[in-house]
């Protein structure tokens, strides 16, 4: 059972989490929690401020964070029980203060130190959750993610080492489950084999939960969040979004990859490998059946399952009139992106040019400079990928015409239909996203198959 930041945002939310976990006790849950809502962003902001040498601002931000955690713990535990935890939380915050002072003194923030700073978010929330569970009669035991989630040393995006993790799960977590304890672990963080804290990418608590679920051969993986499951589109963009009752692993993975924030893209992989169903559920509305992600779903009458949109995309256009068709040219182009560890999402080629998209990042000017050695290069940011996903896309003719008819006069910069043929993807200006998504949603989800959608 994984509870996201929104499910951990304050004492009332954590109280709901405890009540939900209680209903699952006979099934022997393993609990993964995120940092309290917005804390990871705040820790990153603090680390950045410290890196700029802004000592006082940094410590001020940290004081607010300390107050919020104390307050939450106090509300959850009452004064008596709070004393012990208060001391433990205080020790963590003292260590964080010291770390931030150190960063501010040096005036330099390395990826390694940044990971160390953000790791406090999940450590603090898991400490509070453990105490709150115990106070509510749940036999909880805190598990240190740094001793279970073994990763490589790519800070900020460390890659979990599955075999080592499975060993640790067997030796450190399985015995707790056998003793009917409820292990609680912070998501998102891990450590290298040498014990240096790492993080596995933003939104990574879902991934932690999936790794644990797969490693422990869980019956199912529950992702608890603040919406009634995966929706036909981001409910913040389009309030008419409907709940998807059933979706395949493949469809969910495409959606997550192309921006449906509700699920981390890597989450479904460990689940797929072991065919473990993933459920997306609402901690504010636990009786709702949410979304079930399965290896196979029944055929639906609806063309699409959902629409996702991902902002902060940059289009890179490489024009090389004579070279493009020369063998080896594309390999050279992609080698540049690989060297900068930059993933390419959408690609389209013409006789004389190749256009591709990457997530906007600070390496782009350098990538462009390297590409300039091969060809003429242009790039433009503030673009967005819109992606329509559905297995029925595979054998329905005329889909593209319907999609582009629906979006009307919105300027489309690139189009691609995924090789897997379960997604149709196109690139537009960021500012056009809300309108494009609303138009598409109105066209494709006004009437839907009641077996699959709510
Ligand atoms: P958590 O803190 O639980 O991890 P997130 O903020 O990461 O929560 O993800 C939940 C949010 O994802 C929802 O509040 C919703 O606004 C957003 N979201 C984006 N796309 C979708 C979608 N297709 N279905 C459901 N929620 C979505
Ligand atoms: N707290 C981390 C983040 O905000 C991980 C997570 O919530 O999944 O990215
Ligand atoms: Mg999330």
Short mmCIF file of C-alpha atoms and ligand atoms in Angstrom, two decimals:
data_model
loop_
_atom_site.label_atom_id
_atom_site.label_comp_id
_atom_site.label_asym_id
_atom_site.label_seq_id
_atom_site.Cartn_x
_atom_site.Cartn_y
_atom_site.Cartn_z
CA UNK A 1 0.00 0.00 0.00
CA UNK A 2 1.54 3.29 -1.09
CA UNK A 3 0.27 6.60 0.20
CA UNK A 4 1.27 9.69 -1.78
CA UNK A 5 2.08 13.15 -0.45
CA UNK A 6 -1.53 14.27 -0.70
CA UNK A 7 -2.55 11.33 1.48
CA UNK A 8 0.04 12.42 4.04
CA UNK A 9 -0.49 16.16 3.95
CA UNK A 10 -1.61 16.72 7.54
CA UNK A 11 -2.77 14.96 10.69
CA UNK A 12 -6.28 14.38 9.38
CA UNK A 13 -4.91 12.79 6.21
CA UNK A 14 -2.51 10.52 8.13
CA UNK A 15 -5.37 9.55 10.42
CA UNK A 16 -7.34 8.45 7.33
CA UNK A 17 -4.32 6.48 6.15
CA UNK A 18 -4.14 4.61 9.46
CA UNK A 19 -7.85 3.79 9.22
CA UNK A 20 -7.37 2.44 5.69
CA UNK A 21 -4.37 0.32 6.67
CA UNK A 22 -6.40 -1.12 9.56
CA UNK A 23 -8.96 -2.50 7.14
CA UNK A 24 -6.14 -4.44 5.40
CA UNK A 25 -4.43 -5.91 8.46
CA UNK A 26 -5.56 -9.51 7.85
CA UNK A 27 -3.90 -9.29 4.43
CA UNK A 28 -0.50 -8.36 5.91
CA UNK A 29 0.21 -5.03 4.24
CA UNK A 30 3.58 -3.45 3.55
CA UNK A 31 3.24 0.34 3.64
CA UNK A 32 5.20 2.88 1.60
CA UNK A 33 4.72 6.59 2.28
CA UNK A 34 5.73 9.74 0.44
CA UNK A 35 6.92 12.91 2.11
CA UNK A 36 4.09 15.17 3.29
CA UNK A 37 2.56 17.14 0.39
CA UNK A 38 4.90 19.77 -1.12
CA UNK A 39 7.79 18.85 1.19
CA UNK A 40 10.04 17.48 -1.56
CA UNK A 41 9.65 20.72 -3.52
CA UNK A 42 10.43 22.70 -0.38
CA UNK A 43 13.52 20.64 0.41
CA UNK A 44 14.76 21.12 -3.14
CA UNK A 45 14.17 24.85 -2.83
CA UNK A 46 16.07 24.92 0.46
CA UNK A 47 18.97 22.97 -0.97
CA UNK A 48 19.11 25.34 -3.94
CA UNK A 49 19.02 28.41 -1.69
CA UNK A 50 21.78 26.94 0.47
CA UNK A 51 23.78 26.24 -2.69
CA UNK A 52 23.53 29.94 -3.52
CA UNK A 53 24.90 30.70 -0.07
CA UNK A 54 21.59 32.12 1.22
CA UNK A 55 22.04 30.83 4.73
CA UNK A 56 19.33 32.73 6.60
CA UNK A 57 16.57 32.18 4.04
CA UNK A 58 17.43 28.49 3.99
CA UNK A 59 17.27 28.08 7.74
CA UNK A 60 14.05 30.05 7.82
CA UNK A 61 12.44 27.67 5.32
CA UNK A 62 13.70 24.77 7.38
CA UNK A 63 12.13 26.22 10.52
CA UNK A 64 8.73 26.25 8.83
CA UNK A 65 9.17 22.66 7.81
CA UNK A 66 10.12 21.71 11.35
CA UNK A 67 7.02 23.44 12.73
CA UNK A 68 4.75 21.68 10.27
CA UNK A 69 6.10 18.25 11.19
CA UNK A 70 5.94 18.95 14.93
CA UNK A 71 2.40 20.22 14.59
CA UNK A 72 1.29 17.18 12.60
CA UNK A 73 2.92 14.77 15.03
CA UNK A 74 1.42 16.63 18.00
CA UNK A 75 -2.08 16.50 16.52
CA UNK A 76 -1.76 12.82 15.72
CA UNK A 77 -0.32 11.70 19.01
CA UNK A 78 -1.42 14.08 21.74
CA UNK A 79 1.14 15.44 24.19
CA UNK A 80 1.95 12.25 26.08
CA UNK A 81 2.97 10.08 23.14
CA UNK A 82 4.46 12.96 21.27
CA UNK A 83 7.40 13.50 23.64
CA UNK A 84 9.52 10.65 22.35
CA UNK A 85 8.83 11.29 18.69
CA UNK A 86 9.41 14.99 19.21
CA UNK A 87 12.96 14.21 20.29
CA UNK A 88 13.55 11.95 17.27
CA UNK A 89 12.12 14.50 14.83
CA UNK A 90 14.16 17.22 16.51
CA UNK A 91 17.36 15.22 16.02
CA UNK A 92 16.54 14.82 12.30
CA UNK A 93 15.87 18.52 11.89
CA UNK A 94 19.07 19.40 13.74
CA UNK A 95 20.95 17.18 11.30
CA UNK A 96 19.14 18.83 8.36
CA UNK A 97 19.97 22.32 9.67
CA UNK A 98 23.58 21.35 9.99
CA UNK A 99 23.66 19.91 6.50
CA UNK A 100 22.08 23.08 5.05
CA UNK A 101 24.54 25.28 6.95
CA UNK A 102 27.35 23.22 5.48
CA UNK A 103 26.01 23.61 1.94
CA UNK A 104 25.54 27.35 2.46
CA UNK A 105 29.08 27.68 3.82
CA UNK A 106 30.56 25.99 0.77
CA UNK A 107 28.05 27.67 -1.54
CA UNK A 108 27.88 24.61 -3.73
CA UNK A 109 25.18 21.99 -4.10
CA UNK A 110 26.15 18.66 -5.63
CA UNK A 111 23.60 16.10 -6.82
CA UNK A 112 24.77 13.84 -4.01
CA UNK A 113 24.12 16.46 -1.34
CA UNK A 114 20.81 17.37 -2.92
CA UNK A 115 19.68 13.75 -2.60
CA UNK A 116 20.75 13.75 1.00
CA UNK A 117 18.64 16.86 1.67
CA UNK A 118 15.50 15.57 -0.05
CA UNK A 119 15.80 12.19 1.65
CA UNK A 120 14.65 13.89 4.85
CA UNK A 121 11.11 14.28 3.49
CA UNK A 122 10.29 10.60 3.33
CA UNK A 123 12.29 9.80 6.45
CA UNK A 124 10.30 12.30 8.51
CA UNK A 125 6.91 11.28 7.13
CA UNK A 126 7.61 7.59 7.69
CA UNK A 127 8.66 8.28 11.30
CA UNK A 128 5.44 10.17 11.95
CA UNK A 129 3.31 7.54 10.23
CA UNK A 130 4.92 4.76 12.27
CA UNK A 131 4.19 6.53 15.56
CA UNK A 132 0.64 7.36 14.47
CA UNK A 133 -0.01 3.75 13.45
CA UNK A 134 1.31 2.42 16.76
CA UNK A 135 -0.88 4.86 18.66
CA UNK A 136 -3.86 3.51 16.71
CA UNK A 137 -3.17 -0.11 17.48
CA UNK A 138 -1.39 -1.03 14.25
CA UNK A 139 1.76 -3.07 14.99
CA UNK A 140 3.96 -0.88 12.79
CA UNK A 141 7.72 -1.14 12.39
CA UNK A 142 9.75 1.53 10.63
CA UNK A 143 11.96 0.22 7.84
CA UNK A 144 14.81 2.42 6.61
CA UNK A 145 14.52 2.65 2.81
CA UNK A 146 18.27 3.18 2.59
CA UNK A 147 18.75 -0.35 3.80
CA UNK A 148 16.29 -1.87 1.34
CA UNK A 149 16.18 0.12 -1.90
CA UNK A 150 19.69 -0.43 -3.24
CA UNK A 151 20.47 1.78 -6.23
CA UNK A 152 23.33 2.81 -8.45
CA UNK A 153 24.90 6.22 -7.84
CA UNK A 154 23.14 8.39 -10.46
CA UNK A 155 21.93 10.93 -7.97
CA UNK A 156 18.46 12.35 -8.60
CA UNK A 157 17.60 9.45 -10.88
CA UNK A 158 19.28 6.48 -9.34
CA UNK A 159 18.47 3.11 -10.84
CA UNK A 160 17.17 0.50 -8.38
CA UNK A 161 19.17 -2.73 -8.32
CA UNK A 162 16.40 -5.28 -8.31
CA UNK A 163 18.30 -8.37 -7.20
CA UNK A 164 19.91 -6.63 -4.25
CA UNK A 165 16.56 -5.11 -3.32
CA UNK A 166 14.88 -8.49 -3.39
CA UNK A 167 17.56 -9.90 -1.11
CA UNK A 168 17.04 -7.06 1.33
CA UNK A 169 13.27 -7.48 1.20
CA UNK A 170 13.68 -11.15 2.04
CA UNK A 171 16.09 -10.53 4.90
CA UNK A 172 14.69 -7.33 6.40
CA UNK A 173 11.02 -7.11 5.53
CA UNK A 174 9.72 -10.66 5.10
CA UNK A 175 10.48 -11.60 8.73
CA UNK A 176 8.48 -8.57 9.92
CA UNK A 177 5.50 -9.64 7.82
CA UNK A 178 5.79 -13.17 9.17
CA UNK A 179 5.67 -11.76 12.70
CA UNK A 180 2.51 -9.91 11.65
CA UNK A 181 4.21 -6.55 11.96
CA UNK A 182 3.27 -3.81 9.50
CA UNK A 183 6.49 -2.51 7.93
CA UNK A 184 6.45 1.18 6.95
CA UNK A 185 9.06 2.52 4.59
CA UNK A 186 9.61 5.94 3.03
CA UNK A 187 9.30 5.84 -0.76
CA UNK A 188 11.42 7.67 -3.32
CA UNK A 189 14.72 7.23 -1.49
CA UNK A 190 17.32 4.53 -1.46
CA UNK A 191 21.06 4.25 -1.05
CA UNK A 192 24.03 2.94 -2.94
CA UNK A 193 25.70 -0.26 -1.79
CA UNK A 194 28.05 1.99 0.17
CA UNK A 195 25.06 3.50 1.99
CA UNK A 196 25.06 6.93 0.33
CA UNK A 197 21.46 8.23 0.09
CA UNK A 198 19.97 8.48 -3.41
CA UNK A 199 16.57 9.26 -4.90
CA UNK A 200 14.92 7.38 -7.75
CA UNK A 201 13.23 10.27 -9.61
CA UNK A 202 10.33 12.60 -8.83
CA UNK A 203 7.13 10.80 -8.05
CA UNK A 204 9.27 7.76 -7.31
CA UNK A 205 7.37 6.49 -4.28
CA UNK A 206 5.05 4.64 -6.65
CA UNK A 207 8.13 2.94 -8.04
CA UNK A 208 9.37 2.03 -4.51
CA UNK A 209 5.99 0.46 -3.80
CA UNK A 210 6.04 -1.52 -7.02
CA UNK A 211 9.56 -2.78 -6.35
CA UNK A 212 8.53 -3.88 -2.89
CA UNK A 213 5.30 -5.43 -4.15
CA UNK A 214 7.11 -7.39 -6.84
CA UNK A 215 9.96 -8.42 -4.55
CA UNK A 216 7.57 -9.70 -1.92
CA UNK A 217 5.21 -11.34 -4.45
CA UNK A 218 2.35 -9.22 -3.22
CA UNK A 219 -1.17 -10.16 -4.19
CA UNK A 220 -1.71 -6.61 -5.38
CA UNK A 221 -0.14 -3.15 -5.26
CA UNK A 222 -2.36 -0.32 -4.04
CA UNK A 223 -1.43 3.26 -4.98
CA UNK A 224 -3.45 5.56 -2.71
CA UNK A 225 -3.80 9.14 -3.92
CA UNK A 226 -6.26 12.06 -3.92
CA UNK A 227 -8.44 11.13 -6.90
CA UNK A 228 -10.77 8.19 -7.58
CA UNK A 229 -8.20 6.34 -9.68
CA UNK A 230 -6.85 6.97 -13.16
CA UNK A 231 -9.09 9.29 -15.10
CA UNK A 232 -9.73 9.77 -18.77
CA UNK A 233 -7.63 12.92 -18.46
CA UNK A 234 -6.07 15.10 -15.76
CA UNK A 235 -9.10 16.21 -13.71
CA UNK A 236 -7.39 19.55 -13.10
CA UNK A 237 -7.44 20.22 -16.85
CA UNK A 238 -10.88 18.86 -17.45
CA UNK A 239 -13.32 18.43 -14.55
CA UNK A 240 -15.51 16.14 -16.68
CA UNK A 241 -12.77 13.49 -16.64
CA UNK A 242 -14.22 10.07 -15.91
CA UNK A 243 -12.83 7.26 -13.83
CA UNK A 244 -11.29 4.40 -15.78
CA UNK A 245 -12.33 1.20 -14.05
CA UNK A 246 -10.03 -1.13 -15.93
CA UNK A 247 -6.90 -0.44 -17.91
CA UNK A 248 -4.09 -2.63 -19.23
CA UNK A 249 -0.49 -2.40 -18.02
CA UNK A 250 0.54 -1.28 -21.48
CA UNK A 251 -2.03 1.52 -21.64
CA UNK A 252 -1.26 2.68 -18.10
CA UNK A 253 2.46 2.73 -18.84
CA UNK A 254 1.98 4.87 -21.95
CA UNK A 255 -0.24 7.29 -20.06
CA UNK A 256 2.14 7.59 -17.14
CA UNK A 257 5.08 8.11 -19.44
CA UNK A 258 3.30 10.86 -21.34
CA UNK A 259 2.26 12.86 -18.34
CA UNK A 260 -0.53 11.25 -16.32
CA UNK A 261 1.08 12.20 -13.03
CA UNK A 262 -1.17 9.93 -11.03
CA UNK A 263 1.24 7.03 -11.64
CA UNK A 264 5.02 6.99 -11.99
CA UNK A 265 5.94 5.46 -15.38
CA UNK A 266 8.28 2.87 -13.88
CA UNK A 267 5.63 1.61 -11.48
CA UNK A 268 3.97 -0.82 -13.78
CA UNK A 269 7.16 -2.57 -14.91
CA UNK A 270 7.88 -4.62 -11.81
CA UNK A 271 4.16 -5.36 -11.61
CA UNK A 272 3.98 -6.50 -15.23
CA UNK A 273 6.89 -8.85 -14.81
CA UNK A 274 5.10 -10.67 -12.04
CA UNK A 275 1.58 -10.04 -13.28
CA UNK A 276 0.59 -8.32 -10.03
CA UNK A 277 -2.50 -6.13 -10.39
CA UNK A 278 -2.03 -2.46 -9.50
CA UNK A 279 -4.93 -0.50 -8.03
CA UNK A 280 -5.14 3.28 -7.94
CA UNK A 281 -7.37 4.34 -5.04
CA UNK A 282 -8.52 7.51 -3.28
CA UNK A 283 -7.56 7.92 0.38
CA UNK A 284 -10.27 10.58 0.72
CA UNK A 285 -12.88 8.22 -0.66
CA UNK A 286 -11.67 4.72 0.17
CA UNK A 287 -14.91 2.96 -0.72
CA UNK A 288 -14.54 3.93 -4.37
CA UNK A 289 -13.28 1.00 -6.46
CA UNK A 290 -10.65 3.17 -8.20
CA UNK A 291 -8.76 1.85 -11.20
CA UNK A 292 -7.55 -1.68 -11.69
CA UNK A 293 -4.49 -2.10 -13.89
CA UNK A 294 -4.28 -5.61 -15.29
CA UNK A 295 -2.25 -7.46 -17.88
CA UNK A 296 -5.38 -8.00 -19.97
CA UNK A 297 -8.56 -6.04 -19.94
CA UNK A 298 -11.85 -6.88 -21.63
CA UNK A 299 -12.45 -5.32 -25.02
CA UNK A 300 -14.20 -2.01 -24.71
CA UNK A 301 -16.36 -0.19 -27.22
CA UNK A 302 -14.56 3.09 -26.65
CA UNK A 303 -11.78 4.04 -28.99
CA UNK A 304 -9.51 5.61 -26.35
CA UNK A 305 -8.86 4.97 -22.68
CA UNK A 306 -7.41 8.35 -21.83
CA UNK A 307 -5.64 11.53 -22.88
CA UNK A 308 -2.39 12.60 -21.23
CA UNK A 309 -0.45 15.82 -21.64
CA UNK A 310 3.14 16.53 -20.70
CA UNK A 311 4.41 20.10 -20.55
CA UNK A 312 7.98 21.41 -20.53
CA UNK A 313 8.93 19.75 -23.77
CA UNK A 314 11.53 21.09 -26.20
CA UNK A 315 11.45 20.35 -29.93
CA UNK A 316 14.85 19.94 -31.53
CA UNK A 317 15.01 20.20 -35.31
CA UNK A 318 18.06 18.96 -37.15
CA UNK A 319 18.35 19.95 -40.79
CA UNK A 320 20.94 18.24 -42.93
CA UNK A 321 19.97 18.32 -46.57
CA UNK A 322 22.47 15.84 -47.87
CA UNK A 323 23.48 13.88 -44.85
CA UNK A 324 20.19 12.70 -43.50
CA UNK A 325 19.89 9.66 -45.69
CA UNK A 326 23.54 8.78 -45.35
CA UNK A 327 23.88 5.64 -43.30
CA UNK A 328 24.99 6.17 -39.76
CA UNK A 329 23.73 9.74 -39.54
CA UNK A 330 20.82 9.02 -37.21
CA UNK A 331 23.13 6.94 -35.03
CA UNK A 332 25.42 9.94 -34.68
CA UNK A 333 22.50 12.19 -33.77
CA UNK A 334 21.19 9.82 -31.12
CA UNK A 335 24.67 9.25 -29.77
CA UNK A 336 24.76 12.95 -28.84
CA UNK A 337 21.55 12.63 -26.83
CA UNK A 338 22.78 9.44 -25.19
CA UNK A 339 26.04 11.09 -24.18
CA UNK A 340 24.04 13.77 -22.39
CA UNK A 341 21.78 11.11 -20.80
CA UNK A 342 18.82 12.80 -22.44
CA UNK A 343 15.84 10.65 -23.38
CA UNK A 344 14.16 11.34 -26.71
CA UNK A 345 10.39 10.88 -26.80
CA UNK A 346 8.83 11.69 -30.14
CA UNK A 347 10.70 11.48 -33.43
CA UNK A 348 9.73 12.32 -36.97
CA UNK A 349 11.87 12.52 -40.06
CA UNK A 350 11.59 13.98 -43.51
CA UNK A 351 13.88 13.94 -46.51
CA UNK A 352 16.01 16.74 -45.15
CA UNK A 353 15.31 17.03 -41.46
CA UNK A 354 14.68 15.19 -38.26
CA UNK A 355 12.54 16.59 -35.48
CA UNK A 356 12.51 15.18 -32.02
CA UNK A 357 11.34 16.07 -28.55
CA UNK A 358 13.07 15.94 -25.21
CA UNK A 359 12.05 17.02 -21.72
CA UNK A 360 13.25 20.60 -21.28
CA UNK A 361 16.48 20.62 -19.32
CA UNK A 362 19.60 22.66 -18.86
CA UNK A 363 21.72 20.39 -21.08
CA UNK A 364 19.85 21.39 -24.25
CA UNK A 365 22.15 24.27 -25.33
CA UNK A 366 25.12 21.93 -24.94
CA UNK A 367 23.35 19.17 -26.87
CA UNK A 368 22.54 21.66 -29.63
CA UNK A 369 26.16 22.77 -29.73
CA UNK A 370 27.28 19.17 -30.14
CA UNK A 371 24.67 18.56 -32.86
CA UNK A 372 25.86 21.68 -34.69
CA UNK A 373 28.97 19.71 -35.56
CA UNK A 374 26.76 17.40 -37.62
CA UNK A 375 24.07 19.64 -39.05
CA UNK A 376 22.03 22.80 -38.73
CA UNK A 377 20.08 22.82 -35.46
CA UNK A 378 17.10 24.75 -34.09
CA UNK A 379 15.28 24.22 -30.84
CA UNK A 380 12.14 25.62 -29.25
CA UNK A 381 10.86 25.14 -25.71
CA UNK A 382 7.44 25.54 -24.05
CA UNK A 383 5.96 22.74 -26.08
CA UNK A 384 3.75 19.93 -24.87
CA UNK A 385 3.12 16.35 -25.86
CA UNK A 386 -0.50 15.28 -26.01
CA UNK A 387 -1.01 11.56 -26.10
CA UNK A 388 -4.19 9.56 -26.70
CA UNK A 389 -3.99 5.98 -25.53
CA UNK A 390 -6.15 2.96 -26.20
CA UNK A 391 -5.64 -0.59 -27.37
CA UNK A 392 -8.52 -0.24 -29.82
CA UNK A 393 -6.34 2.17 -31.78
CA UNK A 394 -4.61 -0.90 -33.20
CA UNK A 395 -7.41 -1.87 -35.49
CA UNK A 396 -9.60 1.17 -35.96
CA UNK A 397 -9.16 2.99 -39.25
CA UNK A 398 -9.51 6.75 -39.65
CA UNK A 399 -8.54 7.66 -36.10
CA UNK A 400 -6.08 10.41 -36.96
CA UNK A 401 -8.69 12.21 -39.04
CA UNK A 402 -11.09 12.22 -36.08
CA UNK A 403 -8.42 13.45 -33.67
CA UNK A 404 -7.16 16.31 -35.81
CA UNK A 405 -10.69 17.26 -36.78
CA UNK A 406 -11.47 17.58 -33.05
CA UNK A 407 -8.54 19.83 -32.23
CA UNK A 408 -9.46 22.09 -35.15
CA UNK A 409 -7.30 25.17 -35.61
CA UNK A 410 -4.71 24.37 -32.92
CA UNK A 411 -1.28 24.36 -34.48
CA UNK A 412 0.28 20.88 -34.46
CA UNK A 413 4.07 20.81 -34.61
CA UNK A 414 4.76 17.08 -34.79
CA UNK A 415 2.70 13.92 -35.08
CA UNK A 416 3.61 10.38 -34.27
CA UNK A 417 1.74 7.18 -33.88
CA UNK A 418 3.62 4.96 -31.45
CA UNK A 419 5.19 1.81 -32.80
CA UNK A 420 3.15 -0.12 -30.29
CA UNK A 421 0.15 1.46 -31.98
CA UNK A 422 -1.73 2.00 -28.79
CA UNK A 423 -0.95 5.68 -28.67
CA UNK A 424 -1.36 8.62 -30.96
CA UNK A 425 0.89 11.46 -29.98
CA UNK A 426 1.29 15.01 -31.15
CA UNK A 427 3.15 18.11 -30.09
CA UNK A 428 1.62 21.57 -29.60
CA UNK A 429 2.42 24.80 -27.77
CA UNK A 430 2.05 24.53 -24.00
CA UNK A 431 -0.54 27.29 -24.00
CA UNK A 432 -2.83 25.26 -26.29
CA UNK A 433 -2.93 22.22 -24.00
CA UNK A 434 -6.04 22.99 -21.92
CA UNK A 435 -8.11 23.78 -25.01
CA UNK A 436 -6.83 20.78 -26.99
CA UNK A 437 -7.50 18.38 -24.12
CA UNK A 438 -10.99 19.75 -23.55
CA UNK A 439 -11.90 19.45 -27.21
CA UNK A 440 -10.57 15.91 -27.44
CA UNK A 441 -12.27 14.90 -24.23
CA UNK A 442 -15.60 16.32 -25.39
CA UNK A 443 -15.30 14.41 -28.65
CA UNK A 444 -14.10 11.02 -27.42
CA UNK A 445 -15.49 10.72 -23.90
CA UNK A 446 -18.96 12.22 -24.10
CA UNK A 447 -20.36 8.72 -24.45
CA UNK A 448 -18.35 5.82 -23.13
CA UNK A 449 -18.50 2.11 -22.48
CA UNK A 450 -19.99 1.72 -18.97
CA UNK A 451 -18.08 -1.54 -18.47
CA UNK A 452 -14.80 0.35 -18.55
CA UNK A 453 -15.62 3.89 -17.45
CA UNK A 454 -17.62 5.47 -14.68
P1 LIG B 1 0.40 11.56 -4.93
O1 LIG B 1 0.84 12.62 -3.97
O2 LIG B 1 -0.67 10.69 -4.36
O3 LIG B 1 1.52 10.79 -5.54
P2 LIG B 1 0.19 12.98 -7.43
O4 LIG B 1 -0.02 14.44 -7.31
O5 LIG B 1 1.55 12.46 -7.78
O6 LIG B 1 -0.34 12.34 -6.06
O7 LIG B 1 -0.84 12.37 -8.48
C1 LIG B 1 -2.23 12.60 -8.33
C2 LIG B 1 -2.67 13.71 -9.25
O8 LIG B 1 -2.42 13.34 -10.60
C3 LIG B 1 -4.14 13.99 -9.21
O9 LIG B 1 -4.45 14.90 -8.20
C4 LIG B 1 -4.43 14.55 -10.61
O10 LIG B 1 -4.57 15.93 -10.59
C5 LIG B 1 -3.20 14.18 -11.42
N1 LIG B 1 -3.50 13.51 -12.68
C6 LIG B 1 -2.93 13.77 -13.88
N2 LIG B 1 -3.44 13.01 -14.83
C7 LIG B 1 -4.34 12.20 -14.24
C8 LIG B 1 -5.20 11.16 -14.71
N3 LIG B 1 -5.24 10.80 -16.00
N4 LIG B 1 -5.98 10.55 -13.81
C9 LIG B 1 -5.97 10.89 -12.52
N5 LIG B 1 -5.20 11.86 -12.01
C10 LIG B 1 -4.38 12.51 -12.86
N1 LIG B 2 8.14 12.89 -2.49
C1 LIG B 2 8.64 12.53 -3.79
C2 LIG B 2 8.23 13.58 -4.81
O1 LIG B 2 7.53 14.52 -4.48
C3 LIG B 2 8.25 11.17 -4.23
C4 LIG B 2 6.78 10.90 -4.35
O2 LIG B 2 5.97 11.63 -3.77
O3 LIG B 2 6.42 9.94 -5.03
O4 LIG B 2 8.64 13.48 -5.94
MG1 LIG B 3 2.83 10.82 -7.25
#
